[in-house]
Amino acid sequence: MVNIFFKFTCCSSPRSLETSNEERTRIANKETMRAKPEIAVNKKSHEKISISATQQSIPSDIVMEILSWLPVKYVLRMKCVCRQWYTSTQDCLFIEKHMSRHRIKCSYNKIPITPPGNSQDNFQLICGCNGMLLKKRNASNKFLIMNNATHQMLELPDPHKNSFGMTFSFVPSSGCYKLVSIYDDNEETGNEGCEILTIGSDNSWRTINFPSLNDANKKREKIMVVSAGEAVHCIKINKFRTCFCAEMVSLDLESESFKSTIMPKGLFSNWEKVWALDWNGCLSFAVRVEEVINVVVLEDYKKLKWGEEKIAIPLAFTNSTPNLMEDLIPLFAQNGDLWFWVKDKKFFAYNIESGKINCIISDPEASKMEKCGFYVGPSSLINLKGMQPVKK
């Protein structure tokens, strides 16, 4: 017992405790120094050369999640941080996620009240796809694809000179973008033709045989070209004596094959007043009956399968504006909204479920807002093969 007590008192002396505290402090300081990043310094210039830190890095999937919420201009800066970020932000899945998380923007043609001074820079918007715009330069009639968000552009080879309908589409099954141009060498006889351009693989337009449904006894009254889903449809309204009939030629963008269809008799009594439009990726036809727009959707054009019921869009919102109904033209349906064009004045989105107007696009600086070329879609990071920076 004496020996044990002696050892305990020796270890518990004030000097021993002081030494123990100093040791603990020294160890704590050493651990703190280990946790700090080591910075190599040039003693002469005192410039920081490199950093070696043991801190944990953020997982790459979380980094990409954060970047997907940033506007395009900031993502373009962030991709310069490192090679991994550059590669990841170019991935098609990231680009698709990025587009789905950003508000849509509207692009349209307008005739300004004050004409611009430099006519060389004037463009006509034809259509758009995934944030990219197909435009035609007014001075030279040259076509190009432009991404305004990334400031990149791609000049295109010249299509057939008598083109009256051009579409720009993405084909998910093949992952490529295709342009389709439908032309007519004789408006009276209706001698239509078709050519196609695959972006990134075709150096010139390829002519494909367009089915002929011409009948010498029929006179073409109206023609409409609509891109919907993975197909481009050309609808011709012909007149035989006092009767109207509709013929449709559909181009499958994946196989590049055609299907010809005679539209059912009795579908519409007067095809001259029918609009053809894209309804969430399906071809549809709309007609105004008094204060309602009736829409029939062709769910499967290959099997000629129609929607079970007509979709009725009440036009009660036009009651407060005189003569609005006569100037109202439906354009397309997208994400629950039906977009309208009010002749020369404005565009607006009508929410089908709520029955309310969601968005109105007007331009006080325009004397006229044109129907052709109106496009609604988010900004995108897509960079097509061959794109070059836009010259300032």
Short mmCIF file of C-alpha atoms in Angstrom, two decimals:
data_model
loop_
_atom_site.label_atom_id
_atom_site.label_comp_id
_atom_site.label_asym_id
_atom_site.label_seq_id
_atom_site.Cartn_x
_atom_site.Cartn_y
_atom_site.Cartn_z
CA MET A 1 0.00 0.00 0.00
CA VAL A 2 2.86 2.38 0.77
CA ASN A 3 4.53 1.77 -2.58
CA ILE A 4 1.31 2.31 -4.48
CA PHE A 5 0.56 5.52 -2.57
CA PHE A 6 4.08 6.79 -3.23
CA LYS A 7 3.78 6.20 -6.98
CA PHE A 8 0.41 7.92 -7.12
CA THR A 9 1.62 11.01 -5.30
CA CYS A 10 4.68 11.26 -7.53
CA CYS A 11 2.64 11.17 -10.69
CA SER A 12 0.19 13.65 -9.32
CA SER A 13 2.71 16.31 -8.37
CA PRO A 14 2.13 19.90 -9.64
CA ARG A 15 5.21 19.69 -11.85
CA SER A 16 3.96 16.51 -13.51
CA LEU A 17 0.56 18.04 -14.16
CA GLU A 18 2.16 21.16 -15.68
CA THR A 19 4.24 19.00 -18.02
CA SER A 20 1.17 17.04 -19.00
CA ASN A 21 -0.75 20.22 -19.86
CA GLU A 22 2.11 21.51 -21.99
CA GLU A 23 2.19 18.22 -23.87
CA ARG A 24 -1.52 18.37 -24.56
CA THR A 25 -1.21 21.94 -25.89
CA ARG A 26 1.71 20.96 -28.12
CA ILE A 27 -0.23 18.01 -29.58
CA ALA A 28 -3.32 20.15 -30.17
CA ASN A 29 -1.27 22.80 -32.00
CA LYS A 30 0.32 20.11 -34.12
CA GLU A 31 -3.09 18.70 -35.11
CA THR A 32 -4.28 22.20 -36.00
CA MET A 33 -1.30 22.74 -38.27
CA ARG A 34 -2.02 19.44 -40.00
CA ALA A 35 -5.61 20.50 -40.76
CA LYS A 36 -4.54 23.72 -42.46
CA PRO A 37 -3.60 23.65 -46.15
CA GLU A 38 0.09 23.95 -46.82
CA ILE A 39 1.00 26.84 -49.08
CA ALA A 40 4.37 26.97 -50.80
CA VAL A 41 5.74 30.52 -50.86
CA ASN A 42 8.53 31.96 -52.94
CA LYS A 43 10.69 33.72 -50.30
CA LYS A 44 11.98 36.33 -52.74
CA SER A 45 8.73 37.45 -54.35
CA HIS A 46 6.36 36.20 -51.60
CA GLU A 47 4.05 34.83 -54.35
CA LYS A 48 1.85 31.81 -53.69
CA ILE A 49 2.87 29.01 -56.02
CA SER A 50 0.79 25.96 -55.13
CA ILE A 51 -1.73 24.74 -52.61
CA SER A 52 -1.78 21.27 -51.10
CA ALA A 53 -4.84 20.78 -48.90
CA THR A 54 -6.29 17.73 -47.25
CA GLN A 55 -9.79 19.16 -47.21
CA GLN A 56 -12.63 17.04 -48.62
CA SER A 57 -13.88 17.73 -52.20
CA ILE A 58 -17.55 18.10 -53.17
CA PRO A 59 -18.90 15.03 -55.04
CA SER A 60 -19.09 15.63 -58.79
CA ASP A 61 -22.81 14.80 -59.00
CA ILE A 62 -23.59 17.54 -56.47
CA VAL A 63 -21.43 20.00 -58.42
CA MET A 64 -23.33 19.18 -61.62
CA GLU A 65 -26.63 19.54 -59.78
CA ILE A 66 -25.63 23.04 -58.67
CA LEU A 67 -24.39 24.01 -62.14
CA SER A 68 -27.62 22.83 -63.76
CA TRP A 69 -29.49 25.64 -61.98
CA LEU A 70 -27.18 28.39 -63.21
CA PRO A 71 -27.94 30.55 -66.28
CA VAL A 72 -26.06 29.67 -69.46
CA LYS A 73 -23.60 32.55 -69.21
CA TYR A 74 -22.42 31.38 -65.78
CA VAL A 75 -22.13 27.73 -66.82
CA LEU A 76 -19.92 28.85 -69.72
CA ARG A 77 -17.60 30.45 -67.17
CA MET A 78 -17.68 27.53 -64.75
CA LYS A 79 -16.74 24.97 -67.41
CA CYS A 80 -13.32 26.68 -67.63
CA VAL A 81 -12.52 25.72 -64.02
CA CYS A 82 -11.22 22.24 -64.86
CA ARG A 83 -11.32 19.56 -67.50
CA GLN A 84 -13.90 17.49 -65.61
CA TRP A 85 -16.37 20.40 -65.43
CA TYR A 86 -15.80 21.18 -69.10
CA THR A 87 -16.56 17.60 -70.13
CA SER A 88 -19.54 17.19 -67.80
CA THR A 89 -21.26 20.40 -68.93
CA GLN A 90 -21.04 19.19 -72.54
CA ASP A 91 -22.79 15.91 -71.72
CA CYS A 92 -26.21 15.56 -73.37
CA LEU A 93 -27.89 14.49 -70.12
CA PHE A 94 -26.59 17.57 -68.30
CA ILE A 95 -27.71 19.84 -71.16
CA GLU A 96 -31.17 18.26 -71.12
CA LYS A 97 -31.45 18.69 -67.34
CA HIS A 98 -30.23 22.29 -67.62
CA MET A 99 -32.87 23.15 -70.23
CA SER A 100 -35.65 21.63 -68.12
CA ARG A 101 -34.81 23.90 -65.19
CA HIS A 102 -34.90 27.27 -66.84
CA ARG A 103 -37.67 29.58 -67.91
CA ILE A 104 -38.71 29.71 -71.53
CA LYS A 105 -37.89 32.64 -73.76
CA CYS A 106 -39.86 33.88 -76.74
CA SER A 107 -38.38 34.79 -80.12
CA TYR A 108 -40.36 36.33 -82.95
CA ASN A 109 -40.19 38.44 -86.10
CA LYS A 110 -41.22 42.04 -85.96
CA ILE A 111 -41.30 45.08 -88.19
CA PRO A 112 -39.82 47.90 -86.10
CA ILE A 113 -41.30 51.38 -86.07
CA THR A 114 -37.84 52.80 -86.76
CA PRO A 115 -35.96 50.68 -89.36
CA PRO A 116 -32.41 49.70 -88.33
CA GLY A 117 -29.57 51.52 -90.04
CA ASN A 118 -27.51 48.46 -91.03
CA SER A 119 -29.59 46.12 -93.21
CA GLN A 120 -26.71 43.62 -93.41
CA ASP A 121 -27.44 42.46 -89.87
CA ASN A 122 -31.19 41.93 -90.39
CA PHE A 123 -32.44 38.37 -89.93
CA GLN A 124 -35.76 36.64 -90.38
CA LEU A 125 -36.59 33.97 -87.82
CA ILE A 126 -37.84 30.77 -89.45
CA CYS A 127 -38.25 28.43 -86.46
CA GLY A 128 -36.40 27.11 -83.42
CA CYS A 129 -35.40 23.89 -81.67
CA ASN A 130 -33.91 23.30 -78.20
CA GLY A 131 -32.85 26.89 -77.70
CA MET A 132 -31.34 27.28 -81.19
CA LEU A 133 -32.88 29.47 -83.89
CA LEU A 134 -33.02 28.90 -87.63
CA LYS A 135 -32.67 32.27 -89.33
CA LYS A 136 -32.33 33.73 -92.80
CA ARG A 137 -30.14 36.72 -93.52
CA ASN A 138 -32.29 39.21 -95.41
CA ALA A 139 -29.47 40.76 -97.45
CA SER A 140 -28.03 37.51 -98.85
CA ASN A 141 -30.90 35.01 -98.26
CA LYS A 142 -28.36 32.75 -96.53
CA PHE A 143 -29.63 30.42 -93.81
CA LEU A 144 -27.92 29.83 -90.47
CA ILE A 145 -28.50 28.27 -87.05
CA MET A 146 -27.77 30.54 -84.11
CA ASN A 147 -27.52 29.94 -80.37
CA ASN A 148 -27.96 33.38 -78.82
CA ALA A 149 -27.07 32.13 -75.34
CA THR A 150 -23.64 30.75 -76.29
CA HIS A 151 -23.08 33.28 -79.13
CA GLN A 152 -22.36 30.48 -81.61
CA MET A 153 -23.62 30.15 -85.18
CA LEU A 154 -23.55 27.65 -88.04
CA GLU A 155 -23.86 28.71 -91.67
CA LEU A 156 -25.92 26.33 -93.82
CA PRO A 157 -25.72 25.38 -97.50
CA ASP A 158 -28.32 26.92 -99.77
CA PRO A 159 -31.64 25.00 -100.02
CA HIS A 160 -33.89 24.86 -103.09
CA LYS A 161 -34.74 28.37 -104.20
CA ASN A 162 -38.52 27.82 -104.15
CA SER A 163 -38.70 26.55 -100.58
CA PHE A 164 -41.96 27.54 -98.86
CA GLY A 165 -41.76 25.43 -95.70
CA MET A 166 -38.66 24.70 -93.60
CA THR A 167 -38.48 22.87 -90.27
CA PHE A 168 -35.73 22.31 -87.69
CA SER A 169 -36.11 19.21 -85.50
CA PHE A 170 -34.28 17.02 -83.02
CA VAL A 171 -34.58 13.26 -83.54
CA PRO A 172 -34.20 11.57 -80.09
CA SER A 173 -33.90 8.06 -81.50
CA SER A 174 -30.74 8.98 -83.42
CA GLY A 175 -29.62 11.97 -81.35
CA CYS A 176 -29.21 14.21 -84.40
CA TYR A 177 -30.72 17.44 -85.69
CA LYS A 178 -32.37 17.58 -89.10
CA LEU A 179 -33.64 20.33 -91.37
CA VAL A 180 -36.43 19.66 -93.84
CA SER A 181 -37.25 21.96 -96.75
CA ILE A 182 -40.39 21.53 -98.85
CA TYR A 183 -40.43 23.43 -102.11
CA ASP A 184 -42.76 23.98 -105.02
CA ASP A 185 -41.62 24.64 -108.58
CA ASN A 186 -45.11 25.36 -109.79
CA GLU A 187 -47.72 26.79 -107.45
CA GLU A 188 -50.57 26.18 -109.88
CA THR A 189 -49.91 22.49 -110.51
CA GLY A 190 -48.57 21.79 -107.02
CA ASN A 191 -45.30 20.14 -108.03
CA GLU A 192 -43.87 19.74 -104.52
CA GLY A 193 -40.43 18.42 -103.68
CA CYS A 194 -38.52 17.73 -100.47
CA GLU A 195 -34.90 17.85 -99.34
CA ILE A 196 -33.26 17.13 -96.02
CA LEU A 197 -30.06 18.15 -94.23
CA THR A 198 -28.58 16.29 -91.26
CA ILE A 199 -26.48 18.65 -89.16
CA GLY A 200 -22.93 17.44 -88.64
CA SER A 201 -22.91 14.79 -91.38
CA ASP A 202 -24.35 16.36 -94.57
CA ASN A 203 -22.39 18.96 -96.50
CA SER A 204 -25.33 19.67 -98.81
CA TRP A 205 -29.08 19.12 -98.97
CA ARG A 206 -30.26 15.65 -100.03
CA THR A 207 -33.30 15.40 -102.29
CA ILE A 208 -35.79 12.67 -101.39
CA ASN A 209 -38.71 11.58 -103.54
CA PHE A 210 -41.86 13.38 -102.47
CA PRO A 211 -45.08 11.38 -103.04
CA SER A 212 -47.32 12.95 -105.64
CA LEU A 213 -51.04 13.12 -104.89
CA ASN A 214 -51.79 15.54 -107.69
CA ASP A 215 -55.06 15.32 -109.55
CA ALA A 216 -55.63 17.45 -112.62
CA ASN A 217 -59.26 17.91 -111.61
CA LYS A 218 -58.34 19.32 -108.21
CA LYS A 219 -57.13 22.82 -107.46
CA ARG A 220 -54.86 23.41 -104.50
CA GLU A 221 -56.33 26.06 -102.22
CA LYS A 222 -54.08 25.91 -99.18
CA ILE A 223 -50.95 24.13 -97.94
CA MET A 224 -49.60 23.82 -94.38
CA VAL A 225 -46.28 22.42 -93.10
CA VAL A 226 -46.12 21.32 -89.45
CA SER A 227 -43.29 19.70 -87.50
CA ALA A 228 -44.63 17.54 -84.65
CA GLY A 229 -42.60 15.00 -82.72
CA GLU A 230 -40.36 12.96 -85.02
CA ALA A 231 -42.31 13.76 -88.19
CA VAL A 232 -42.90 16.61 -90.59
CA HIS A 233 -46.37 16.85 -92.11
CA CYS A 234 -47.40 18.59 -95.33
CA ILE A 235 -51.19 19.09 -95.50
CA LYS A 236 -52.70 20.13 -98.82
CA ILE A 237 -56.24 21.44 -99.05
CA ASN A 238 -57.63 20.81 -102.53
CA LYS A 239 -60.88 21.90 -104.08
CA PHE A 240 -62.92 19.87 -106.54
CA ARG A 241 -65.88 21.88 -107.83
CA THR A 242 -67.50 23.03 -104.59
CA CYS A 243 -66.04 20.38 -102.29
CA PHE A 244 -62.85 20.51 -100.22
CA CYS A 245 -60.63 17.54 -99.44
CA ALA A 246 -57.40 17.26 -97.43
CA GLU A 247 -54.37 15.18 -98.31
CA MET A 248 -51.40 14.69 -96.02
CA VAL A 249 -47.84 13.58 -96.71
CA SER A 250 -45.86 12.75 -93.55
CA LEU A 251 -42.08 12.35 -93.38
CA ASP A 252 -40.65 10.11 -90.66
CA LEU A 253 -37.44 11.89 -89.62
CA GLU A 254 -35.69 8.74 -88.39
CA SER A 255 -36.24 6.47 -91.42
CA GLU A 256 -36.73 9.38 -93.87
CA SER A 257 -39.70 7.58 -95.38
CA PHE A 258 -43.08 9.03 -96.40
CA LYS A 259 -46.65 8.08 -95.64
CA SER A 260 -49.53 9.48 -97.69
CA THR A 261 -52.97 9.86 -96.17
CA ILE A 262 -56.36 11.01 -97.42
CA MET A 263 -58.07 12.71 -94.51
CA PRO A 264 -61.49 11.30 -93.53
CA LYS A 265 -64.51 12.94 -95.14
CA GLY A 266 -66.75 14.69 -92.69
CA LEU A 267 -63.93 15.52 -90.29
CA PHE A 268 -64.44 19.22 -91.11
CA SER A 269 -67.07 20.78 -93.31
CA ASN A 270 -64.80 23.59 -94.48
CA TRP A 271 -61.08 22.84 -94.54
CA GLU A 272 -60.27 26.41 -95.56
CA LYS A 273 -60.93 27.53 -91.98
CA VAL A 274 -58.91 24.73 -90.35
CA TRP A 275 -55.52 25.29 -88.69
CA ALA A 276 -52.90 22.54 -88.43
CA LEU A 277 -50.68 22.73 -85.35
CA ASP A 278 -48.31 20.83 -83.09
CA TRP A 279 -50.14 19.59 -79.99
CA ASN A 280 -47.50 18.38 -77.52
CA GLY A 281 -45.64 16.44 -80.20
CA CYS A 282 -48.70 15.24 -82.14
CA LEU A 283 -50.31 16.71 -85.22
CA SER A 284 -53.68 18.29 -84.55
CA PHE A 285 -56.34 20.30 -86.34
CA ALA A 286 -58.29 23.20 -84.88
CA VAL A 287 -61.37 25.06 -86.05
CA ARG A 288 -63.37 27.86 -84.46
CA VAL A 289 -67.09 27.24 -83.94
CA GLU A 290 -68.76 30.36 -82.57
CA GLU A 291 -67.01 31.10 -79.24
CA VAL A 292 -65.19 27.77 -78.95
CA ILE A 293 -62.11 26.33 -80.65
CA ASN A 294 -62.46 22.60 -81.25
CA VAL A 295 -59.26 20.57 -81.52
CA VAL A 296 -58.87 17.01 -82.77
CA VAL A 297 -55.51 15.32 -82.14
CA LEU A 298 -53.96 12.74 -84.46
CA GLU A 299 -52.25 10.63 -81.81
CA ASP A 300 -50.65 8.19 -84.29
CA TYR A 301 -50.38 9.37 -87.90
CA LYS A 302 -49.04 6.01 -89.09
CA LYS A 303 -52.12 4.13 -87.87
CA LEU A 304 -54.41 7.12 -88.38
CA LYS A 305 -55.43 6.93 -84.73
CA TRP A 306 -57.37 9.96 -83.53
CA GLY A 307 -58.01 11.12 -79.98
CA GLU A 308 -61.18 9.77 -78.46
CA GLU A 309 -62.69 13.18 -77.78
CA LYS A 310 -62.46 16.64 -79.22
CA ILE A 311 -60.77 19.23 -77.05
CA ALA A 312 -62.94 22.34 -76.59
CA ILE A 313 -61.20 25.63 -75.82
CA PRO A 314 -63.75 28.28 -74.71
CA LEU A 315 -62.98 31.79 -75.89
CA ALA A 316 -64.76 33.61 -73.06
CA PHE A 317 -61.61 35.65 -72.42
CA THR A 318 -62.17 37.43 -75.75
CA ASN A 319 -65.47 39.01 -74.62
CA SER A 320 -63.69 41.94 -72.99
CA THR A 321 -61.82 42.83 -76.19
CA PRO A 322 -63.87 43.78 -79.26
CA ASN A 323 -62.96 42.08 -82.54
CA LEU A 324 -60.29 39.95 -80.82
CA MET A 325 -61.91 36.68 -81.85
CA GLU A 326 -61.60 37.45 -85.56
CA ASP A 327 -57.87 38.19 -85.19
CA LEU A 328 -57.12 35.14 -83.05
CA ILE A 329 -55.06 32.27 -84.55
CA PRO A 330 -53.87 29.22 -82.53
CA LEU A 331 -50.19 28.33 -83.06
CA PHE A 332 -49.23 25.30 -80.94
CA ALA A 333 -49.81 23.61 -77.57
CA GLN A 334 -46.91 23.09 -75.20
CA ASN A 335 -46.66 22.18 -71.50
CA GLY A 336 -50.36 22.75 -70.87
CA ASP A 337 -50.51 26.10 -72.68
CA LEU A 338 -52.10 26.90 -76.02
CA TRP A 339 -50.28 29.75 -77.73
CA PHE A 340 -52.21 32.26 -79.82
CA TRP A 341 -51.24 35.00 -82.23
CA VAL A 342 -53.36 38.15 -82.37
CA LYS A 343 -52.81 39.41 -85.91
CA ASP A 344 -49.87 41.86 -86.06
CA LYS A 345 -50.27 42.80 -82.38
CA LYS A 346 -49.17 40.22 -79.81
CA PHE A 347 -48.79 36.60 -78.69
CA PHE A 348 -50.22 35.05 -75.55
CA ALA A 349 -50.40 31.69 -73.76
CA TYR A 350 -53.76 30.34 -72.62
CA ASN A 351 -53.59 27.70 -69.87
CA ILE A 352 -55.97 24.92 -70.85
CA GLU A 353 -56.58 23.61 -67.33
CA SER A 354 -57.12 26.91 -65.49
CA GLY A 355 -58.73 28.76 -68.42
CA LYS A 356 -56.55 31.80 -67.75
CA ILE A 357 -53.99 33.71 -69.81
CA ASN A 358 -50.52 32.95 -68.46
CA CYS A 359 -48.27 35.12 -70.57
CA ILE A 360 -48.62 38.03 -73.00
CA ILE A 361 -45.85 38.99 -75.44
CA SER A 362 -46.12 42.45 -76.93
CA ASP A 363 -43.55 44.89 -78.28
CA PRO A 364 -44.18 48.64 -78.17
CA GLU A 365 -41.26 49.21 -80.55
CA ALA A 366 -42.83 47.05 -83.27
CA SER A 367 -45.35 48.26 -85.78
CA LYS A 368 -46.15 44.64 -86.62
CA MET A 369 -45.50 41.26 -84.97
CA GLU A 370 -45.45 38.46 -87.52
CA LYS A 371 -46.88 35.00 -87.06
CA CYS A 372 -44.15 33.09 -88.91
CA GLY A 373 -41.09 32.14 -86.92
CA PHE A 374 -42.55 32.48 -83.43
CA TYR A 375 -40.58 30.21 -81.09
CA VAL A 376 -40.89 29.42 -77.38
CA GLY A 377 -38.14 27.54 -75.56
CA PRO A 378 -35.40 27.74 -72.90
CA SER A 379 -31.82 28.84 -73.46
CA SER A 380 -29.45 25.94 -74.04
CA LEU A 381 -25.78 24.95 -74.00
CA ILE A 382 -26.00 22.97 -77.24
CA ASN A 383 -23.06 23.44 -79.57
CA LEU A 384 -23.54 21.81 -82.96
CA LYS A 385 -20.64 20.48 -84.98
CA GLY A 386 -19.15 23.24 -87.10
CA MET A 387 -20.51 26.14 -85.03
CA GLN A 388 -18.33 29.24 -84.86
CA PRO A 389 -18.41 32.31 -82.59
CA VAL A 390 -20.73 35.06 -83.78
CA LYS A 391 -18.73 37.90 -85.27
CA LYS A 392 -19.26 41.17 -83.44
#
